[in-house]
Every structure is written in C-alpha cells, then in structure tokens.
Amino acid sequence: MPASSSPPLTDQPLVARRMSAGEQLRAEHKPRRLLQLLAGLIGYGTALALLVGSGLGASSWNVLAEGLAHRTGLSFGMATNLIALAVLVFWIPLRELPGLGTVLNVLLVGAAADVAAHLLPAPGTLAEQLAHYSLGLLLFAFCDALYLGARFGAGPRDGLMTGAVRVTGRPLWTVRTGIEVLVVAVGWALGGTVGAGTVVLAVAAGPLVQTFLRHTTVPLRADGSAGSTAR
C-alpha cells in the first residue's frame, strides 16, 4: 500500500521543524517570509506599546524584570538584558537554533515599541484603556505567530517556548501558558507589579498564538520529508 502523505503543517498543532540558520536562509519563499518576519516584529513591538499604554498590567516578562530590578538594585533595562541572556542559556539543552529572526527580534521589537508609544494617543478613559489592551492582546498573539511562522528563528523568550514544545511534545498552548504563569509568579514573588491584564495575557497568549500559528506558518518543501518534530 502506498504511504499516506503527511497532513498539511497548518492542520497540525505543531511548531515547525527545527532548522539551522543556513537552512532558514536557503529555504524557499524568502521574499514572502522576510516580509512576514518584518511585519511580525514591528507589529509585535506595537502590541507591546499598546499593552503598556493601556495601564492594565505589564507582560509576564516585564513583571519578572521589574521584580529582579527591585531585588538587586539593577536598572529595569539591565535586568531585562540579564533575563534574556539567562533564557538563551536554556536554549542549549532544548537544542533551539538561532537565526535572522533572533537577531532582528532584539533589534526591531524595542525600537518599534518606542516609536509606537510616541505615536499612539494615551487612553483617557477606562473604555479607551480596554480598547488599547484588547487590540494589543490580539496584535501581540497574531504578530508573535506571524514572525515565528516566517521560520527565520525565534527571539530569546519565544525560543524557550518552541524548544520546550519540541522536546516535551506537549501542545504549544500548554507550554506557553505554563511558562507565562511561572514567569509571572516568580516576578510577583520578587516584587514585580501584577495587574489584571497581566493575568489575562498569561492565560490567553498560548491558545491565541497556537491558533494563529496554524495559519501563519509558511510551508516548505522539506516539511514533507523531514516532518515536524513536536506538538
């Protein structure tokens, strides 16, 4: 009997297979993937500005950075950088591979957030705060999936998620939610500020990213032979 073909990548609750930086650059659909990568990273930074500007609660990683800064006396920026370095160390046992997206994530997301924060009007009412937050949450999840789906490598924190998904075989949404909740808990224990929006983001980000990723992951010819490697 002939072997059945693998189901399309977007029909599977999987992260895309692991590729080296060279494989990422040699893979087909480069113009589309590059445009998707840039749009995702810029949109992701804009989403962060919307979430912060709403005043309804920082992201889990911001809570952790704030708590670490509070405990150590470091600046918020220095604490953020140290956390990113620590996360990258965990990439080693997870066998996560960096790529162009990893570098551009560091260079573009913060810059896009700064520009968006300067251009976006500050919300003046609770309704406007909720609108900023709701739009920021959806844009956060969609653009996260958009840049990951371009398959040029993950940013430091998203690489922790994708690596853990491949190693554990667990669905993306459960891994992402577990990471978010753990980071919030540690950050809060260290003295970081947790708002209602922080809790919602921690719980909702994983399911939303998994849903969007089904539609944003660019399929490649090599997927049929190599297949995806994790749930």
PDB file of C-alpha atoms in Angstrom:
ATOM      1  CA  MET A   1       0.000   0.000   0.000  1.00  0.00           C
ATOM      2  CA  PRO A   2       1.333   3.472  -0.763  1.00  0.00           C
ATOM      3  CA  ALA A   3       2.368   5.537   2.221  1.00  0.00           C
ATOM      4  CA  SER A   4      -0.141   8.201   3.123  1.00  0.00           C
ATOM      5  CA  SER A   5       1.014  11.758   2.729  1.00  0.00           C
ATOM      6  CA  SER A   6       1.605  13.901   5.793  1.00  0.00           C
ATOM      7  CA  PRO A   7      -1.194  16.315   6.657  1.00  0.00           C
ATOM      8  CA  PRO A   8      -0.504  19.958   5.891  1.00  0.00           C
ATOM      9  CA  LEU A   9       1.565  21.743   8.501  1.00  0.00           C
ATOM     10  CA  THR A  10      -1.197  24.240   9.181  1.00  0.00           C
ATOM     11  CA  ASP A  11      -3.578  21.380  10.030  1.00  0.00           C
ATOM     12  CA  GLN A  12      -1.294  20.116  12.813  1.00  0.00           C
ATOM     13  CA  PRO A  13      -0.989  21.562  16.343  1.00  0.00           C
ATOM     14  CA  LEU A  14       2.805  21.638  15.928  1.00  0.00           C
ATOM     15  CA  VAL A  15       5.626  24.109  15.813  1.00  0.00           C
ATOM     16  CA  ALA A  16       7.626  23.987  12.597  1.00  0.00           C
ATOM     17  CA  ARG A  17      10.603  21.664  12.443  1.00  0.00           C
ATOM     18  CA  ARG A  18      13.970  22.884  13.711  1.00  0.00           C
ATOM     19  CA  MET A  19      16.218  24.479  11.053  1.00  0.00           C
ATOM     20  CA  SER A  20      19.737  25.881  11.248  1.00  0.00           C
ATOM     21  CA  ALA A  21      20.397  29.485  10.255  1.00  0.00           C
ATOM     22  CA  GLY A  22      21.760  28.273   6.922  1.00  0.00           C
ATOM     23  CA  GLU A  23      18.666  26.180   6.225  1.00  0.00           C
ATOM     24  CA  GLN A  24      16.449  29.124   7.131  1.00  0.00           C
ATOM     25  CA  LEU A  25      18.230  31.343   4.618  1.00  0.00           C
ATOM     26  CA  ARG A  26      18.303  28.713   1.862  1.00  0.00           C
ATOM     27  CA  ALA A  27      14.633  27.767   2.168  1.00  0.00           C
ATOM     28  CA  GLU A  28      12.183  28.892  -0.491  1.00  0.00           C
ATOM     29  CA  HIS A  29       9.657  31.750  -0.338  1.00  0.00           C
ATOM     30  CA  LYS A  30      12.312  34.126   1.032  1.00  0.00           C
ATOM     31  CA  PRO A  31      10.653  37.406  -0.086  1.00  0.00           C
ATOM     32  CA  ARG A  32       7.340  36.397   1.471  1.00  0.00           C
ATOM     33  CA  ARG A  33       8.999  35.097   4.617  1.00  0.00           C
ATOM     34  CA  LEU A  34      11.178  38.192   5.056  1.00  0.00           C
ATOM     35  CA  LEU A  35       8.188  40.494   4.661  1.00  0.00           C
ATOM     36  CA  GLN A  36       6.241  38.383   7.147  1.00  0.00           C
ATOM     37  CA  LEU A  37       9.155  38.433   9.587  1.00  0.00           C
ATOM     38  CA  LEU A  38       9.492  42.228   9.479  1.00  0.00           C
ATOM     39  CA  ALA A  39       5.744  42.807   9.709  1.00  0.00           C
ATOM     40  CA  GLY A  40       5.505  40.425  12.657  1.00  0.00           C
ATOM     41  CA  LEU A  41       8.348  42.006  14.616  1.00  0.00           C
ATOM     42  CA  ILE A  42       7.189  45.580  14.036  1.00  0.00           C
ATOM     43  CA  GLY A  43       3.619  44.625  14.890  1.00  0.00           C
ATOM     44  CA  TYR A  44       4.832  42.799  17.994  1.00  0.00           C
ATOM     45  CA  GLY A  45       6.592  45.921  19.212  1.00  0.00           C
ATOM     46  CA  THR A  46       3.461  47.970  18.516  1.00  0.00           C
ATOM     47  CA  ALA A  47       1.421  45.473  20.521  1.00  0.00           C
ATOM     48  CA  LEU A  48       3.763  45.857  23.500  1.00  0.00           C
ATOM     49  CA  ALA A  49       3.298  49.629  23.354  1.00  0.00           C
ATOM     50  CA  LEU A  50      -0.486  49.210  23.336  1.00  0.00           C
ATOM     51  CA  LEU A  51      -0.400  46.832  26.297  1.00  0.00           C
ATOM     52  CA  VAL A  52       1.901  49.042  28.351  1.00  0.00           C
ATOM     53  CA  GLY A  53      -0.016  52.189  27.380  1.00  0.00           C
ATOM     54  CA  SER A  54      -3.303  50.665  28.496  1.00  0.00           C
ATOM     55  CA  GLY A  55      -2.098  50.708  32.101  1.00  0.00           C
ATOM     56  CA  LEU A  56      -3.944  47.468  32.831  1.00  0.00           C
ATOM     57  CA  GLY A  57      -0.936  45.284  33.555  1.00  0.00           C
ATOM     58  CA  ALA A  58       2.525  44.566  32.204  1.00  0.00           C
ATOM     59  CA  SER A  59       3.525  41.386  30.382  1.00  0.00           C
ATOM     60  CA  SER A  60       4.845  38.485  32.436  1.00  0.00           C
ATOM     61  CA  TRP A  61       8.468  39.089  31.401  1.00  0.00           C
ATOM     62  CA  ASN A  62       8.193  42.777  32.319  1.00  0.00           C
ATOM     63  CA  VAL A  63       6.924  41.741  35.757  1.00  0.00           C
ATOM     64  CA  LEU A  64       9.939  39.463  36.161  1.00  0.00           C
ATOM     65  CA  ALA A  65      12.353  42.202  35.068  1.00  0.00           C
ATOM     66  CA  GLU A  66      10.728  44.671  37.452  1.00  0.00           C
ATOM     67  CA  GLY A  67      10.950  42.183  40.319  1.00  0.00           C
ATOM     68  CA  LEU A  68      14.590  41.363  39.579  1.00  0.00           C
ATOM     69  CA  ALA A  69      15.454  45.053  39.414  1.00  0.00           C
ATOM     70  CA  HIS A  70      13.665  45.609  42.725  1.00  0.00           C
ATOM     71  CA  ARG A  71      15.597  42.839  44.467  1.00  0.00           C
ATOM     72  CA  THR A  72      19.045  43.555  43.015  1.00  0.00           C
ATOM     73  CA  GLY A  73      19.103  47.310  42.515  1.00  0.00           C
ATOM     74  CA  LEU A  74      19.781  46.885  38.807  1.00  0.00           C
ATOM     75  CA  SER A  75      18.076  49.111  36.265  1.00  0.00           C
ATOM     76  CA  PHE A  76      14.985  47.738  34.538  1.00  0.00           C
ATOM     77  CA  GLY A  77      16.859  47.596  31.225  1.00  0.00           C
ATOM     78  CA  MET A  78      19.822  45.751  32.720  1.00  0.00           C
ATOM     79  CA  ALA A  79      17.505  43.280  34.423  1.00  0.00           C
ATOM     80  CA  THR A  80      15.719  42.706  31.098  1.00  0.00           C
ATOM     81  CA  ASN A  81      19.034  42.021  29.346  1.00  0.00           C
ATOM     82  CA  LEU A  82      20.193  39.613  32.052  1.00  0.00           C
ATOM     83  CA  ILE A  83      16.943  37.677  31.798  1.00  0.00           C
ATOM     84  CA  ALA A  84      17.342  37.439  28.015  1.00  0.00           C
ATOM     85  CA  LEU A  85      20.873  36.064  28.456  1.00  0.00           C
ATOM     86  CA  ALA A  86      19.678  33.550  31.036  1.00  0.00           C
ATOM     87  CA  VAL A  87      16.904  32.406  28.708  1.00  0.00           C
ATOM     88  CA  LEU A  88      19.421  31.884  25.904  1.00  0.00           C
ATOM     89  CA  VAL A  89      21.383  29.523  28.169  1.00  0.00           C
ATOM     90  CA  PHE A  90      18.293  27.303  28.340  1.00  0.00           C
ATOM     91  CA  TRP A  91      18.315  27.100  24.552  1.00  0.00           C
ATOM     92  CA  ILE A  92      21.324  24.757  24.792  1.00  0.00           C
ATOM     93  CA  PRO A  93      19.606  21.734  26.398  1.00  0.00           C
ATOM     94  CA  LEU A  94      16.484  22.468  24.319  1.00  0.00           C
ATOM     95  CA  ARG A  95      18.629  22.381  21.137  1.00  0.00           C
ATOM     96  CA  GLU A  96      16.997  25.568  19.890  1.00  0.00           C
ATOM     97  CA  LEU A  97      18.769  27.180  16.937  1.00  0.00           C
ATOM     98  CA  PRO A  98      19.038  30.957  16.362  1.00  0.00           C
ATOM     99  CA  GLY A  99      18.572  32.667  13.034  1.00  0.00           C
ATOM    100  CA  LEU A 100      17.966  36.001  11.363  1.00  0.00           C
ATOM    101  CA  GLY A 101      14.710  36.349  13.270  1.00  0.00           C
ATOM    102  CA  THR A 102      16.569  36.014  16.576  1.00  0.00           C
ATOM    103  CA  VAL A 103      18.833  38.946  15.730  1.00  0.00           C
ATOM    104  CA  LEU A 104      16.094  41.138  14.255  1.00  0.00           C
ATOM    105  CA  ASN A 105      13.883  40.426  17.258  1.00  0.00           C
ATOM    106  CA  VAL A 106      16.471  42.063  19.506  1.00  0.00           C
ATOM    107  CA  LEU A 107      16.999  44.988  17.112  1.00  0.00           C
ATOM    108  CA  LEU A 108      13.443  45.779  15.995  1.00  0.00           C
ATOM    109  CA  VAL A 109      10.914  44.948  18.701  1.00  0.00           C
ATOM    110  CA  GLY A 110      12.107  47.508  21.245  1.00  0.00           C
ATOM    111  CA  ALA A 111      12.579  50.178  18.582  1.00  0.00           C
ATOM    112  CA  ALA A 112       9.091  49.554  17.179  1.00  0.00           C
ATOM    113  CA  ALA A 113       7.626  49.738  20.681  1.00  0.00           C
ATOM    114  CA  ASP A 114       9.330  53.091  21.307  1.00  0.00           C
ATOM    115  CA  VAL A 115       8.053  54.560  18.025  1.00  0.00           C
ATOM    116  CA  ALA A 116       4.529  53.269  18.613  1.00  0.00           C
ATOM    117  CA  ALA A 117       4.474  54.605  22.169  1.00  0.00           C
ATOM    118  CA  HIS A 118       5.407  58.040  20.805  1.00  0.00           C
ATOM    119  CA  LEU A 119       2.742  57.987  18.086  1.00  0.00           C
ATOM    120  CA  LEU A 120      -0.191  56.354  19.866  1.00  0.00           C
ATOM    121  CA  PRO A 121      -2.526  58.638  21.841  1.00  0.00           C
ATOM    122  CA  ALA A 122      -2.689  57.912  25.549  1.00  0.00           C
ATOM    123  CA  PRO A 123      -6.042  56.448  26.656  1.00  0.00           C
ATOM    124  CA  GLY A 124      -8.035  58.885  28.745  1.00  0.00           C
ATOM    125  CA  THR A 125     -10.935  56.711  29.870  1.00  0.00           C
ATOM    126  CA  LEU A 126     -11.410  53.148  31.048  1.00  0.00           C
ATOM    127  CA  ALA A 127     -13.117  52.309  27.753  1.00  0.00           C
ATOM    128  CA  GLU A 128     -10.078  53.556  25.862  1.00  0.00           C
ATOM    129  CA  GLN A 129      -7.777  51.590  28.161  1.00  0.00           C
ATOM    130  CA  LEU A 130      -9.765  48.434  27.465  1.00  0.00           C
ATOM    131  CA  ALA A 131      -9.670  49.136  23.723  1.00  0.00           C
ATOM    132  CA  HIS A 132      -5.892  49.604  23.818  1.00  0.00           C
ATOM    133  CA  TYR A 133      -5.475  46.425  25.820  1.00  0.00           C
ATOM    134  CA  SER A 134      -7.805  44.294  23.683  1.00  0.00           C
ATOM    135  CA  LEU A 135      -6.170  45.418  20.445  1.00  0.00           C
ATOM    136  CA  GLY A 136      -2.736  44.961  21.993  1.00  0.00           C
ATOM    137  CA  LEU A 137      -3.534  41.412  23.132  1.00  0.00           C
ATOM    138  CA  LEU A 138      -4.777  40.294  19.715  1.00  0.00           C
ATOM    139  CA  LEU A 139      -1.915  42.030  17.903  1.00  0.00           C
ATOM    140  CA  PHE A 140       0.574  40.551  20.385  1.00  0.00           C
ATOM    141  CA  ALA A 141      -0.550  36.976  19.695  1.00  0.00           C
ATOM    142  CA  PHE A 142      -1.033  37.402  15.944  1.00  0.00           C
ATOM    143  CA  CYS A 143       2.308  39.113  15.338  1.00  0.00           C
ATOM    144  CA  ASP A 144       4.084  36.587  17.570  1.00  0.00           C
ATOM    145  CA  ALA A 145       2.699  33.832  15.353  1.00  0.00           C
ATOM    146  CA  LEU A 146       3.399  35.894  12.223  1.00  0.00           C
ATOM    147  CA  TYR A 147       7.123  36.262  12.842  1.00  0.00           C
ATOM    148  CA  LEU A 148       7.523  32.701  14.154  1.00  0.00           C
ATOM    149  CA  GLY A 149       5.663  31.405  11.103  1.00  0.00           C
ATOM    150  CA  ALA A 150       8.219  33.082   8.836  1.00  0.00           C
ATOM    151  CA  ARG A 151      10.682  30.434  10.073  1.00  0.00           C
ATOM    152  CA  PHE A 152      13.779  32.563  10.489  1.00  0.00           C
ATOM    153  CA  GLY A 153      14.290  31.624  14.138  1.00  0.00           C
ATOM    154  CA  ALA A 154      12.672  32.772  17.364  1.00  0.00           C
ATOM    155  CA  GLY A 155      13.504  35.570  19.737  1.00  0.00           C
ATOM    156  CA  PRO A 156      15.078  34.646  23.093  1.00  0.00           C
ATOM    157  CA  ARG A 157      11.836  34.161  25.020  1.00  0.00           C
ATOM    158  CA  ASP A 158       9.830  32.586  22.203  1.00  0.00           C
ATOM    159  CA  GLY A 159      12.722  30.198  21.576  1.00  0.00           C
ATOM    160  CA  LEU A 160      12.249  28.898  25.106  1.00  0.00           C
ATOM    161  CA  MET A 161       8.658  28.091  24.156  1.00  0.00           C
ATOM    162  CA  THR A 162       9.330  26.476  20.773  1.00  0.00           C
ATOM    163  CA  GLY A 163      12.274  24.492  22.131  1.00  0.00           C
ATOM    164  CA  ALA A 164      10.218  23.188  25.044  1.00  0.00           C
ATOM    165  CA  VAL A 165       7.375  22.247  22.689  1.00  0.00           C
ATOM    166  CA  ARG A 166       9.713  20.174  20.524  1.00  0.00           C
ATOM    167  CA  VAL A 167      11.439  18.472  23.470  1.00  0.00           C
ATOM    168  CA  THR A 168       8.337  17.704  25.538  1.00  0.00           C
ATOM    169  CA  GLY A 169       5.896  17.004  22.716  1.00  0.00           C
ATOM    170  CA  ARG A 170       3.233  18.998  24.561  1.00  0.00           C
ATOM    171  CA  PRO A 171       0.793  21.312  22.735  1.00  0.00           C
ATOM    172  CA  LEU A 172       2.100  24.822  22.263  1.00  0.00           C
ATOM    173  CA  TRP A 173      -0.672  26.450  24.257  1.00  0.00           C
ATOM    174  CA  THR A 174       0.034  24.402  27.392  1.00  0.00           C
ATOM    175  CA  VAL A 175       3.778  25.051  27.216  1.00  0.00           C
ATOM    176  CA  ARG A 176       3.314  28.773  26.602  1.00  0.00           C
ATOM    177  CA  THR A 177       0.761  29.110  29.393  1.00  0.00           C
ATOM    178  CA  GLY A 178       2.983  27.218  31.809  1.00  0.00           C
ATOM    179  CA  ILE A 179       5.939  29.465  31.038  1.00  0.00           C
ATOM    180  CA  GLU A 180       3.874  32.641  31.314  1.00  0.00           C
ATOM    181  CA  VAL A 181       2.309  31.663  34.645  1.00  0.00           C
ATOM    182  CA  LEU A 182       5.679  30.601  36.092  1.00  0.00           C
ATOM    183  CA  VAL A 183       7.334  33.853  34.999  1.00  0.00           C
ATOM    184  CA  VAL A 184       4.501  35.935  36.474  1.00  0.00           C
ATOM    185  CA  ALA A 185       4.671  34.017  39.755  1.00  0.00           C
ATOM    186  CA  VAL A 186       8.436  34.450  40.090  1.00  0.00           C
ATOM    187  CA  GLY A 187       8.249  38.110  39.112  1.00  0.00           C
ATOM    188  CA  TRP A 188       5.468  38.770  41.625  1.00  0.00           C
ATOM    189  CA  ALA A 189       7.410  36.961  44.369  1.00  0.00           C
ATOM    190  CA  LEU A 190      10.404  39.201  43.632  1.00  0.00           C
ATOM    191  CA  GLY A 191       8.278  42.329  43.975  1.00  0.00           C
ATOM    192  CA  GLY A 192       7.046  42.925  40.419  1.00  0.00           C
ATOM    193  CA  THR A 193       3.656  44.546  39.845  1.00  0.00           C
ATOM    194  CA  VAL A 194       0.897  42.269  38.543  1.00  0.00           C
ATOM    195  CA  GLY A 195      -2.305  43.715  37.087  1.00  0.00           C
ATOM    196  CA  ALA A 196      -5.486  42.141  35.764  1.00  0.00           C
ATOM    197  CA  GLY A 197      -4.143  42.498  32.240  1.00  0.00           C
ATOM    198  CA  THR A 198      -1.030  40.548  33.201  1.00  0.00           C
ATOM    199  CA  VAL A 199      -3.106  37.558  34.272  1.00  0.00           C
ATOM    200  CA  VAL A 200      -5.297  37.669  31.162  1.00  0.00           C
ATOM    201  CA  LEU A 201      -2.258  37.857  28.892  1.00  0.00           C
ATOM    202  CA  ALA A 202      -0.552  34.966  30.685  1.00  0.00           C
ATOM    203  CA  VAL A 203      -3.595  32.721  30.249  1.00  0.00           C
ATOM    204  CA  ALA A 204      -4.738  33.813  26.775  1.00  0.00           C
ATOM    205  CA  ALA A 205      -1.441  34.190  24.900  1.00  0.00           C
ATOM    206  CA  GLY A 206      -0.755  30.473  24.451  1.00  0.00           C
ATOM    207  CA  PRO A 207      -4.109  29.442  22.936  1.00  0.00           C
ATOM    208  CA  LEU A 208      -4.162  32.528  20.706  1.00  0.00           C
ATOM    209  CA  VAL A 209      -0.611  32.022  19.416  1.00  0.00           C
ATOM    210  CA  GLN A 210      -1.278  28.342  18.683  1.00  0.00           C
ATOM    211  CA  THR A 211      -4.463  29.226  16.791  1.00  0.00           C
ATOM    212  CA  PHE A 212      -2.795  31.928  14.706  1.00  0.00           C
ATOM    213  CA  LEU A 213       0.325  29.847  14.091  1.00  0.00           C
ATOM    214  CA  ARG A 214      -1.727  27.265  12.199  1.00  0.00           C
ATOM    215  CA  HIS A 215      -2.416  29.924   9.573  1.00  0.00           C
ATOM    216  CA  THR A 216       0.829  31.904   9.578  1.00  0.00           C
ATOM    217  CA  THR A 217       3.435  29.120   9.343  1.00  0.00           C
ATOM    218  CA  VAL A 218       4.909  29.119   5.837  1.00  0.00           C
ATOM    219  CA  PRO A 219       5.036  25.529   4.481  1.00  0.00           C
ATOM    220  CA  LEU A 220       8.303  24.404   2.900  1.00  0.00           C
ATOM    221  CA  ARG A 221       9.073  21.537   0.505  1.00  0.00           C
ATOM    222  CA  ALA A 222      11.358  19.876   3.054  1.00  0.00           C
ATOM    223  CA  ASP A 223       8.493  19.540   5.541  1.00  0.00           C
ATOM    224  CA  GLY A 224       7.098  16.570   3.628  1.00  0.00           C
ATOM    225  CA  SER A 225      10.249  14.510   4.063  1.00  0.00           C
ATOM    226  CA  ALA A 226      11.538  15.766   7.414  1.00  0.00           C
ATOM    227  CA  GLY A 227       8.212  16.428   9.064  1.00  0.00           C
ATOM    228  CA  SER A 228       7.565  18.421  12.174  1.00  0.00           C
ATOM    229  CA  THR A 229       9.118  17.248  15.367  1.00  0.00           C
ATOM    230  CA  ALA A 230       6.932  18.278  18.260  1.00  0.00           C
ATOM    231  CA  ARG A 231       3.498  19.131  19.432  1.00  0.00           C
TER     232      ARG A 231
END
